[in-house]
Amino acid sequence: MATTGAALRIQLLGSVRAWRKGVEVALGPPKQRAVLGLLASRANDVVGVENIVDALWGGDVPQTAANGVHTYVGGLRRALEPGRSRRAAGAVLTSESGGYCLRLDPLDVDATLFARSHSDARRSRGPGSSEVTLRLYEQALSLWHGEAYSGVPGPFAAMERTRLRDLRLTAVEEWAAGMLAAGRHAEMVTGLTGAVSEEPLREKLRWLLILALYRCGRQAHALHMYEETRQLLSSELGVEPGADLRILYQQILSGHPELRPPGGDTPHELLGVREAAFRGGAPKPVQLPPLARGFVGRDKELSQLEAVLEEESAGHGASTPVAVVDGPAGVGKSALVLELAHRLIDRFPDGQLYVDLRGTALQGRPLSAADALGQLLGSLGVDDAQMPPGLAARASLYRSLLHGQRMLVVLDEAQSADQLRPLIPRGSSCVLVTSRQRFGGLAARDGAHLVTVGPLAQKESARLLAGLSEGRLDERDPATARLVALCGGLPLALRIVADGLAANPEVPVDALVEQYAAEHGRLDRLTVEDDAAASMRSVFEASYQALPEDAARMFRHLGMYRGTFTVQIAATLAETDWDTTRRLLSLLAANHLLEEEPGHRYRFHNLIGIYAAECAEREPPARREEALARLVRLGPTVPQARPPSGHGDWRDARAAAF
């Protein structure tokens, strides 16, 4: 069936995501993403409403299920076809014959593309085709970005997860067999270790890995893995290894010539190239950036993080302690994590790795997980010639190299949990992360410890400002207290102010305070001349640019209001329904662009509020006037409503609304 509508790409092999014309769209709640996953898996086929209900709820169907399906479809249409009017028929997600149909090229769904690529790899197998075949397998496996349908509920998603996982593991087994036939057993060891950890009872995977270990000259490791396999099968299933594994074990003990690799090399000559590169002389990585000058406070957060990491490390389990520090731009997340990391250095004698994931960089794109792994592997001694292609192979090699190591890994400015998960090794290492987003899923699924940091307290802020001002301020000066309030306790803003005080000794302190006191232009002054990326406006802009368009639009409209506001006020300003408004406010709060207060009330940090008012000016004047008029018509329910100072057109609009 021919496809119509805007270009669309769907990811099912990982978290369910979608891109329209190359731009990711927000897909809404988990069940809404489940509907998209079902329709995408059956692209261009009509799926009945009853089938969708069964896929989402199974045997426990609520009375409102059918209405729920229609609501989810409506949400998807708004996301996938934002320019469509409410009454216009959908072109991408259509209603047909009592059901719905998602119209797109099936190969724009990664699960379908994986199945096609896997079939192509199988068909290519034959004499003299090993390199082409292996490349096709690796291209197919590189489409995976985590567990299929990750975080999506319902029986259909559960069945698809199982089916696709089995299909992927079959492809891994076929790839590994091809690697053995090509004599590339050393590379295959690293690529197969992760699959064995994921599916430890799958005997074929273990057979392949044991043979590869033997061919690499690691006979003791191969025999140990066989014994581990035997014990695992006995304890979990009450059975002994199958015939193939038992025969392989006996052949290893006897040094059977059939086990030699292609070309006749003896096993002791076939040391793992990648493992040898790391363990044979690459310098220990020591990559932590220096501590922030004048670091103060955060005693509670540091004590909490140290206690959690020490307790988890003492468990000696397979899980790696992961701590994620989140908070708004400029709050000092990186400074806190680096302070903690330097305190922990002695506990991790094998080194420290550091990667800037560029999750909120204004210039360029965030670092992909595969590229981040490339940096990490390079730091561990893997050169370009040995670097495996694709995310899965790199993640497997990374885990293998860090197995048994006590390494401290610092991942700065993470964008998403999907970006992070492949970078978390197993075992005795420790991972510290900073982000402007709160990763609830990483805590729920992966056991990460989340610590949110807010602005510094007044006393700590005054100590930081006075300590960096080169003697121009005292902690108890009234001017210090006023500057702390104007900066809202954000360390980055305080550091910029301190730099300005130190750099202009001829300007009286009170005069500088008055310059910062003016709300209009304050962000212009909170900048560093030779480092635009360090200005307050730039760091706020980076957070804003990372938002989906509907959340960015809500942020702009909220910038027209001053003070604490409710869901009703936000819905009135942005002209959105209550469910959408709540979702967008929660998203802005999770990205630390809003602060949530008791009673479902919200407010801006004072500097973010100034930036939001600037963003509001990006809306056309007519829309600003309409939004303010809607707000004023609420009358006494918005006693604090007033437009930002210095914007006469909004005051005129408000007066006209009365």
XYZ file of C-alpha atoms in Angstrom:
658
model
C 0.000 0.000 0.000
C 1.374 3.403 -0.935
C 2.283 5.680 1.914
C 1.156 9.269 2.252
C 1.700 12.136 4.636
C 4.829 13.674 6.122
C 8.062 11.708 6.324
C 7.977 9.718 9.554
C 10.435 7.415 11.306
C 9.524 5.165 14.240
C 11.807 3.498 16.803
C 10.557 0.374 18.577
C 13.937 -1.238 19.341
C 14.433 0.688 22.573
C 12.111 3.361 23.920
C 9.208 4.004 21.537
C 10.114 7.255 19.765
C 9.163 9.041 16.548
C 10.731 11.639 14.268
C 8.807 13.800 11.812
C 11.004 15.273 9.080
C 14.021 14.541 11.247
C 12.650 16.276 14.360
C 11.634 14.149 17.335
C 8.040 14.546 18.456
C 6.614 14.109 21.955
C 4.481 10.954 22.001
C 2.711 11.385 25.309
C 1.958 8.818 28.040
C 3.022 5.139 27.935
C -0.302 3.729 26.691
C -0.364 6.302 23.886
C 3.113 5.127 22.867
C 1.817 1.551 23.094
C -0.864 2.417 20.516
C 1.782 3.874 18.211
C 3.958 0.775 18.648
C 1.073 -1.522 17.693
C 0.102 0.546 14.642
C 3.733 0.928 13.542
C 4.306 -2.820 13.769
C 1.374 -3.236 11.364
C 2.080 -0.222 9.176
C -0.496 0.357 6.404
C -2.849 -2.285 7.850
C -6.097 -1.378 9.597
C -6.088 -2.379 13.271
C -9.533 -2.618 14.851
C -10.362 -0.751 18.037
C -11.088 -4.067 19.795
C -7.639 -5.340 18.840
C -6.060 -2.161 20.198
C -8.000 -2.576 23.452
C -6.783 -6.184 23.770
C -3.213 -5.088 23.042
C -3.306 -2.432 25.763
C -5.342 -4.090 28.520
C -5.602 -7.817 27.768
C -8.254 -9.433 29.971
C -8.536 -6.521 32.406
C -10.457 -4.076 30.209
C -11.928 -0.945 31.834
C -15.302 0.364 30.699
C -13.648 3.450 29.261
C -11.161 1.475 27.149
C -12.637 2.354 23.737
C -12.823 6.041 24.623
C -9.269 5.788 25.877
C -8.140 4.426 22.517
C -9.795 7.331 20.693
C -8.116 9.773 23.092
C -4.703 8.206 22.523
C -5.184 8.279 18.766
C -6.154 11.949 18.993
C -2.993 12.666 20.951
C -0.874 10.843 18.386
C -2.484 12.744 15.537
C -1.651 16.046 17.186
C 1.943 14.896 17.616
C 2.424 13.377 14.163
C 0.393 15.915 12.154
C 0.699 19.199 14.075
C -0.546 21.312 11.186
C -3.798 19.370 10.743
C -6.991 21.123 11.801
C -9.219 19.269 14.248
C -11.898 18.540 11.669
C -9.564 17.516 8.860
C -9.086 13.820 8.148
C -5.748 12.376 9.173
C -3.241 11.645 6.415
C -0.699 9.738 8.497
C -2.945 8.153 11.140
C -6.258 7.452 9.428
C -9.641 6.141 10.597
C -10.872 3.218 8.510
C -13.429 0.416 8.906
C -13.816 0.557 12.667
C -10.122 0.906 13.317
C -7.006 2.920 12.647
C -4.151 2.724 10.178
C -0.675 4.251 10.335
C 0.475 5.061 6.812
C 4.222 5.089 6.265
C 6.985 3.137 4.588
C 7.321 -0.054 6.703
C 11.113 0.244 6.492
C 10.853 3.540 8.383
C 9.979 1.386 11.415
C 13.246 0.111 12.879
C 11.818 -3.268 13.961
C 10.669 -3.972 10.393
C 13.984 -2.737 9.019
C 15.825 -5.027 11.447
C 13.829 -8.060 10.294
C 14.543 -7.183 6.631
C 18.248 -6.577 7.329
C 18.499 -9.860 9.241
C 16.956 -11.709 6.296
C 19.379 -9.983 3.897
C 22.314 -11.072 6.062
C 21.075 -14.672 6.093
C 20.628 -14.734 2.321
C 24.135 -13.387 1.781
C 25.806 -16.319 3.512
C 27.958 -18.442 1.245
C 31.540 -19.147 0.158
C 33.657 -15.993 -0.086
C 30.964 -13.727 1.353
C 31.998 -13.645 5.014
C 32.940 -9.950 5.247
C 29.807 -8.795 3.416
C 27.653 -11.054 5.573
C 29.222 -9.903 8.818
C 28.801 -6.275 7.808
C 25.097 -6.885 7.119
C 24.638 -8.540 10.507
C 26.390 -5.658 12.253
C 24.250 -3.105 10.420
C 21.120 -4.963 11.514
C 22.216 -5.246 15.145
C 23.222 -1.563 15.267
C 19.518 -0.656 15.001
C 18.981 -1.722 18.615
C 19.017 0.959 21.326
C 17.935 -1.065 24.359
C 15.052 -3.359 25.208
C 12.309 -3.277 22.567
C 9.168 -1.312 23.541
C 11.006 -0.115 26.649
C 8.643 1.290 29.255
C 5.531 0.492 27.180
C 2.728 -1.390 28.996
C 0.287 -4.020 27.776
C 0.314 -7.652 26.644
C 1.123 -6.830 23.014
C 4.263 -4.915 23.980
C 5.296 -7.748 26.317
C 4.902 -10.344 23.555
C 6.767 -8.180 21.066
C 9.595 -7.677 23.543
C 9.983 -11.442 23.867
C 9.700 -12.086 20.128
C 12.112 -9.357 19.114
C 14.612 -10.252 21.842
C 14.686 -13.839 20.589
C 15.106 -12.635 17.007
C 17.974 -10.374 18.042
C 19.722 -13.136 19.995
C 19.366 -15.448 17.004
C 21.026 -12.777 14.867
C 23.793 -12.418 17.465
C 24.382 -16.177 17.380
C 24.567 -16.198 13.588
C 26.912 -13.201 13.608
C 29.134 -14.890 16.198
C 29.274 -18.099 14.162
C 30.324 -16.032 11.146
C 33.023 -14.309 13.197
C 34.386 -17.704 14.267
C 34.398 -18.922 10.669
C 36.282 -15.776 9.624
C 38.903 -16.283 12.322
C 37.801 -13.148 14.193
C 37.226 -14.899 17.508
C 39.086 -12.257 19.557
C 36.647 -9.551 18.429
C 33.708 -11.880 18.869
C 34.485 -12.464 22.563
C 33.796 -8.852 23.442
C 30.685 -8.672 21.286
C 29.177 -11.842 22.763
C 29.800 -11.260 26.465
C 26.902 -8.822 26.811
C 24.475 -11.184 25.075
C 25.452 -14.018 27.437
C 24.901 -11.744 30.440
C 21.479 -10.782 29.084
C 20.388 -14.378 28.389
C 22.561 -16.567 30.655
C 20.563 -19.779 30.102
C 20.862 -19.735 26.305
C 23.271 -22.623 25.677
C 24.169 -21.780 22.090
C 25.460 -18.350 23.098
C 27.619 -19.944 25.777
C 28.894 -22.631 23.365
C 30.047 -19.923 20.956
C 31.693 -17.873 23.694
C 33.495 -20.866 25.230
C 34.916 -21.842 21.834
C 35.998 -18.261 21.137
C 37.748 -18.043 24.509
C 39.626 -21.267 23.780
C 40.715 -20.025 20.359
C 42.026 -16.850 22.001
C 44.363 -18.961 24.121
C 42.216 -18.529 27.228
C 41.665 -22.212 28.002
C 41.265 -21.651 31.743
C 38.574 -19.026 31.097
C 36.794 -21.359 28.693
C 36.766 -24.221 31.219
C 35.630 -21.871 33.978
C 32.722 -20.686 31.826
C 31.683 -24.276 31.148
C 31.660 -25.011 34.890
C 29.708 -21.799 35.529
C 27.211 -22.866 32.848
C 26.826 -26.333 34.363
C 26.138 -24.922 37.827
C 23.694 -22.328 36.493
C 21.671 -24.850 34.495
C 21.587 -27.209 37.465
C 20.452 -24.573 39.970
C 17.974 -22.788 37.696
C 16.534 -25.625 35.613
C 17.686 -28.834 37.294
C 19.395 -30.090 34.117
C 22.909 -30.755 32.853
C 24.419 -28.995 29.802
C 23.271 -30.288 26.421
C 25.252 -32.658 24.229
C 26.939 -29.917 22.182
C 28.343 -28.217 25.283
C 29.502 -31.499 26.838
C 31.313 -32.516 23.635
C 32.990 -29.098 23.397
C 34.159 -29.436 26.997
C 35.769 -32.818 26.331
C 37.419 -31.522 23.146
C 38.946 -28.584 25.053
C 40.328 -30.942 27.701
C 41.908 -33.149 25.034
C 43.117 -30.294 22.814
C 41.154 -31.660 19.867
C 42.538 -30.336 16.537
C 39.020 -29.546 15.251
C 38.891 -26.628 17.686
C 41.761 -24.800 16.008
C 40.757 -21.614 14.209
C 40.792 -21.250 10.400
C 44.363 -21.065 9.105
C 45.758 -23.540 11.607
C 47.036 -21.075 14.216
C 47.430 -22.519 17.680
C 45.294 -21.004 20.452
C 48.161 -19.518 22.452
C 49.027 -17.267 19.474
C 45.539 -15.806 19.335
C 45.362 -13.432 22.275
C 42.358 -11.072 22.196
C 43.538 -7.996 20.318
C 41.265 -5.575 22.115
C 41.877 -6.978 25.585
C 45.626 -6.978 24.993
C 45.466 -3.330 23.882
C 43.858 -2.323 27.150
C 45.729 -4.502 29.619
C 49.071 -4.489 27.855
C 50.270 -0.968 28.482
C 47.611 1.682 27.869
C 48.094 4.346 30.569
C 45.616 4.420 33.419
C 42.988 7.047 32.526
C 43.084 10.068 34.854
C 40.546 12.394 33.254
C 38.715 14.278 36.010
C 38.569 18.036 35.331
C 39.863 20.293 38.135
C 37.672 21.263 41.061
C 35.574 24.418 40.846
C 37.366 27.366 42.479
C 35.820 28.418 45.767
C 33.373 25.496 46.038
C 31.155 25.917 49.111
C 28.265 24.105 50.773
C 26.411 21.047 49.492
C 27.365 19.151 52.665
C 23.992 17.397 52.824
C 24.111 16.264 49.199
C 27.731 15.106 49.437
C 27.047 13.104 52.599
C 23.959 11.534 51.048
C 25.783 10.553 47.864
C 28.835 9.186 49.673
C 26.665 7.093 51.998
C 24.589 5.652 49.161
C 27.605 4.799 47.007
C 29.503 3.269 49.915
C 26.533 1.126 50.913
C 25.947 -0.132 47.384
C 29.640 -0.761 46.724
C 29.814 -2.821 49.919
C 27.192 -5.160 48.474
C 29.728 -6.592 45.983
C 26.916 -7.269 43.535
C 26.871 -7.237 39.747
C 25.119 -3.871 39.623
C 27.224 -0.743 39.361
C 26.379 2.154 41.690
C 24.933 5.008 39.616
C 24.216 8.465 41.041
C 22.494 11.150 38.966
C 22.625 14.770 40.116
C 19.947 16.869 38.421
C 18.955 20.501 38.722
C 18.493 23.733 36.779
C 21.117 25.338 34.579
C 23.828 27.144 36.516
C 23.051 25.474 39.853
C 26.472 23.825 40.155
C 25.739 20.179 39.313
C 29.102 19.573 37.650
C 30.959 21.296 40.492
C 29.184 19.067 43.026
C 29.873 15.857 41.105
C 33.534 16.750 40.584
C 33.888 17.530 44.294
C 32.439 14.095 45.051
C 34.561 12.391 42.393
C 37.797 13.828 43.753
C 36.825 12.602 47.222
C 36.268 9.082 45.831
C 39.478 8.777 43.778
C 41.257 6.506 46.254
C 38.398 3.992 46.147
C 38.854 3.490 42.386
C 42.518 2.655 41.770
C 42.068 1.660 38.112
C 41.391 5.223 36.977
C 38.795 7.866 36.201
C 36.948 8.381 32.920
C 35.166 11.624 31.999
C 32.869 12.386 29.054
C 30.898 15.561 28.305
C 27.704 14.180 26.749
C 26.695 17.664 25.498
C 23.064 17.086 26.414
C 22.288 20.809 26.461
C 24.933 22.212 24.126
C 23.711 25.121 21.989
C 26.227 24.347 19.242
C 26.163 20.874 17.727
C 24.154 17.858 18.771
C 24.271 15.811 21.964
C 26.836 13.032 21.886
C 25.248 9.736 20.842
C 25.770 6.713 23.068
C 27.884 5.099 20.330
C 30.132 8.168 20.030
C 30.443 8.417 23.807
C 31.497 4.766 23.909
C 34.034 5.536 21.193
C 35.574 8.181 23.463
C 35.549 5.859 26.467
C 37.084 2.961 24.541
C 39.758 5.257 23.121
C 40.637 6.268 26.670
C 40.943 2.573 27.522
C 43.504 1.939 24.786
C 41.317 0.817 21.869
C 42.638 2.482 18.708
C 40.650 3.355 15.583
C 41.632 0.162 13.779
C 40.276 -1.941 16.648
C 37.154 0.138 17.322
C 34.040 -2.002 16.698
C 31.203 -0.498 14.653
C 27.776 0.013 16.120
C 26.399 0.651 19.574
C 25.909 -2.952 20.671
C 29.455 -4.071 19.857
C 31.010 -1.015 21.505
C 28.899 -1.411 24.637
C 29.873 -5.064 24.898
C 33.585 -4.294 24.512
C 33.320 -1.488 27.071
C 31.719 -3.814 29.619
C 34.346 -6.463 28.935
C 37.255 -4.070 29.418
C 35.852 -2.746 32.692
C 34.990 -6.204 34.019
C 36.865 -6.652 37.291
C 38.088 -3.035 37.238
C 37.364 -0.390 39.869
C 36.879 2.605 37.600
C 35.181 5.923 38.355
C 33.114 7.114 35.370
C 31.797 10.702 35.251
C 29.194 11.498 32.578
C 28.450 15.222 32.403
C 25.311 16.845 30.925
C 23.316 13.738 30.004
C 20.338 14.226 27.710
C 18.325 11.043 28.287
C 18.280 7.666 30.000
C 18.690 5.972 26.604
C 21.926 7.896 26.094
C 23.182 6.752 29.505
C 22.257 3.072 29.741
C 24.917 1.698 27.336
C 27.580 3.682 29.231
C 26.938 1.976 32.575
C 29.313 -0.970 33.107
C 28.672 -3.900 35.410
C 30.559 -4.743 38.557
C 32.903 -2.772 40.771
C 33.006 0.569 38.972
C 30.941 3.640 39.857
C 29.093 6.081 37.581
C 28.355 9.724 38.431
C 26.012 11.663 36.138
C 24.803 15.249 35.819
C 21.706 16.333 33.926
C 19.168 19.134 33.719
C 16.437 16.492 33.579
C 15.195 14.146 36.276
C 15.518 10.522 35.104
C 12.756 8.751 37.000
C 12.900 5.803 34.597
C 16.605 5.283 35.263
C 15.841 5.079 38.974
C 12.870 2.739 38.546
C 14.388 0.358 35.994
C 18.115 0.595 36.635
C 18.330 1.412 40.335
C 20.030 4.775 39.866
C 20.099 7.129 42.839
C 18.674 10.566 42.017
C 19.700 13.704 43.891
C 18.142 17.032 42.921
C 20.113 20.158 43.806
C 18.585 23.598 44.101
C 20.039 27.084 44.542
C 22.506 27.640 47.358
C 21.187 28.863 50.690
C 21.710 32.545 51.498
C 24.642 31.923 53.845
C 26.468 29.645 51.397
C 25.770 32.031 48.514
C 27.218 34.937 50.483
C 30.325 32.898 51.334
C 30.854 31.964 47.671
C 30.333 35.532 46.433
C 32.554 37.123 49.068
C 35.267 34.511 48.637
C 35.540 35.115 44.886
C 35.258 38.922 44.946
C 38.945 39.429 45.862
C 38.144 41.314 49.026
C 35.495 43.660 47.623
C 32.674 42.077 49.633
C 32.202 40.673 53.100
C 29.719 37.868 53.792
C 27.738 40.165 56.110
C 27.603 43.198 53.788
C 24.061 44.328 52.837
C 25.322 44.552 49.258
C 26.261 40.874 49.410
C 22.790 39.886 50.581
C 21.191 41.947 47.828
C 23.377 40.432 45.092
C 22.641 36.935 46.389
C 18.910 37.653 46.131
C 19.260 39.106 42.623
C 21.144 35.977 41.507
C 18.661 33.667 43.206
C 21.454 31.590 44.745
C 22.643 30.191 41.402
C 26.413 29.592 41.669
C 27.081 30.404 38.016
C 25.395 33.804 38.354
C 27.234 34.453 41.623
C 30.562 33.597 40.002
C 29.862 35.973 37.106
C 29.002 38.772 39.540
C 32.141 38.081 41.591
C 34.223 38.188 38.422
C 32.669 41.552 37.531
C 33.447 42.951 40.974
C 37.044 41.769 40.847
C 37.561 43.015 37.281
C 36.217 46.542 37.980
C 37.852 47.711 41.226
C 37.346 51.356 40.266
C 33.531 51.018 40.181
C 31.847 51.336 43.609
C 30.117 48.186 44.819
C 26.788 49.984 45.269
C 26.898 51.162 41.652
C 27.433 47.609 40.424
C 24.604 46.386 42.636
C 22.240 48.928 41.079
C 23.235 47.771 37.600
C 22.292 44.189 38.457
C 19.141 45.321 40.272
C 17.499 46.491 37.047
C 15.506 43.515 35.794
C 15.643 44.753 32.228
C 19.168 43.978 31.079
C 20.162 41.824 34.064
C 20.839 38.815 31.862
C 22.954 41.040 29.599
C 25.207 41.739 32.577
C 25.289 38.115 33.757
C 27.636 37.095 30.983
C 31.337 36.414 30.488
C 32.860 38.438 27.652
C 35.270 35.768 26.420
C 32.954 32.781 26.984
C 29.435 33.307 25.664
C 28.490 29.727 26.538
C 28.977 30.568 30.233
C 26.383 33.369 30.271
C 23.110 32.857 32.119
C 21.068 33.559 28.998
C 23.020 30.924 27.043
C 22.554 28.175 29.620
C 18.829 28.934 29.870
C 18.554 29.013 26.078
C 20.149 25.566 25.865
C 17.531 24.162 28.254
C 14.757 25.869 26.293
C 16.006 24.599 22.929
C 15.983 21.016 24.249
C 12.213 21.182 24.892
C 9.623 19.682 22.535
C 7.709 22.387 20.707
C 4.510 22.128 22.785
C 6.480 22.548 26.022
C 8.464 25.449 24.535
C 5.200 27.135 23.545
C 3.859 26.725 27.096
C 7.113 28.186 28.472
C 6.751 31.259 26.222
C 3.187 31.834 27.345
C 4.075 31.449 31.020
C 6.691 34.146 30.491
C 3.802 36.607 30.144
C 2.899 36.115 33.820
C 4.611 37.125 37.041
C 4.341 35.354 40.375
C 3.009 31.977 41.449
C 0.465 30.466 39.091
C -1.943 27.542 38.912
C -2.845 25.002 36.256
C -5.870 27.167 35.424
C -3.730 30.224 34.767
C -1.317 28.242 32.596
C -4.161 26.631 30.640
C -5.765 30.037 30.078
C -2.567 31.662 28.870
C -1.618 28.853 26.482
C -5.208 27.943 25.525
C -4.652 24.248 26.264
C -6.867 21.665 27.968
C -6.164 20.740 31.581
C -4.617 17.318 30.906
C -2.233 18.786 28.344
C -1.433 21.677 30.663
C -0.622 19.384 33.580
C 1.593 17.259 31.349
C 3.496 20.265 30.023
C 3.924 21.811 33.463
C 5.267 18.490 34.752
C 7.660 18.333 31.807
C 8.912 21.869 32.442
C 9.365 21.053 36.124
C 11.227 17.824 35.279
C 13.540 19.927 33.109
C 13.989 22.368 36.016
C 12.567 25.325 34.115
C 9.717 25.582 36.636
C 9.542 25.068 40.386
C 6.516 23.174 41.711
C 5.093 24.255 45.059
C 2.525 22.563 47.334
C -1.036 22.637 46.075
C -0.104 22.179 42.402
C 1.180 25.721 42.128
C 4.205 26.748 40.102
C 6.707 29.573 39.910
C 9.841 30.564 38.027
C 13.239 31.032 39.589
C 13.727 34.800 39.359
C 16.412 34.626 36.638
C 14.532 31.985 34.644
C 11.446 34.190 34.921
C 13.352 37.066 33.297
C 14.483 34.738 30.519
C 10.927 33.403 30.092
C 9.681 36.979 29.650
C 12.238 37.418 26.858
C 11.018 34.195 25.238
C 7.438 35.451 25.461
C 8.395 38.232 23.062
C 8.998 35.577 20.396
C 5.227 35.166 20.205
C 3.577 37.572 17.736
C 2.140 40.682 19.451
C -1.428 39.718 18.546
C -1.073 36.349 20.270
C 0.407 37.976 23.348
C -2.522 40.370 23.522
C -5.027 37.511 23.095
C -3.343 35.449 25.823
C -3.345 38.321 28.287
C -6.945 39.188 27.469
C -7.984 35.583 28.202
C -6.151 35.769 31.500
C -7.670 39.063 32.583
C -11.181 37.751 31.857
C -10.646 35.262 34.703
C -11.077 38.306 36.947
C -10.543 37.858 40.699
C -9.214 34.302 40.327
C -5.849 35.749 39.283
C -5.115 38.493 41.822
C -1.359 38.325 41.140
C -1.717 38.567 37.386
C 0.416 41.302 35.920
C 2.570 41.434 32.804
C 6.351 41.736 33.027
C 7.532 45.257 33.695
C 8.641 47.354 30.779
C 6.225 45.900 28.229
C 3.630 48.555 27.585
C 1.805 46.713 24.826
C 0.777 43.991 27.298
C -0.441 46.537 29.845
C -2.514 48.138 27.093
C -3.947 44.742 26.162
C -4.833 44.052 29.772
C -6.603 47.384 30.123
C -8.528 46.766 26.916
C -9.677 43.379 28.183
C -11.459 45.037 31.079
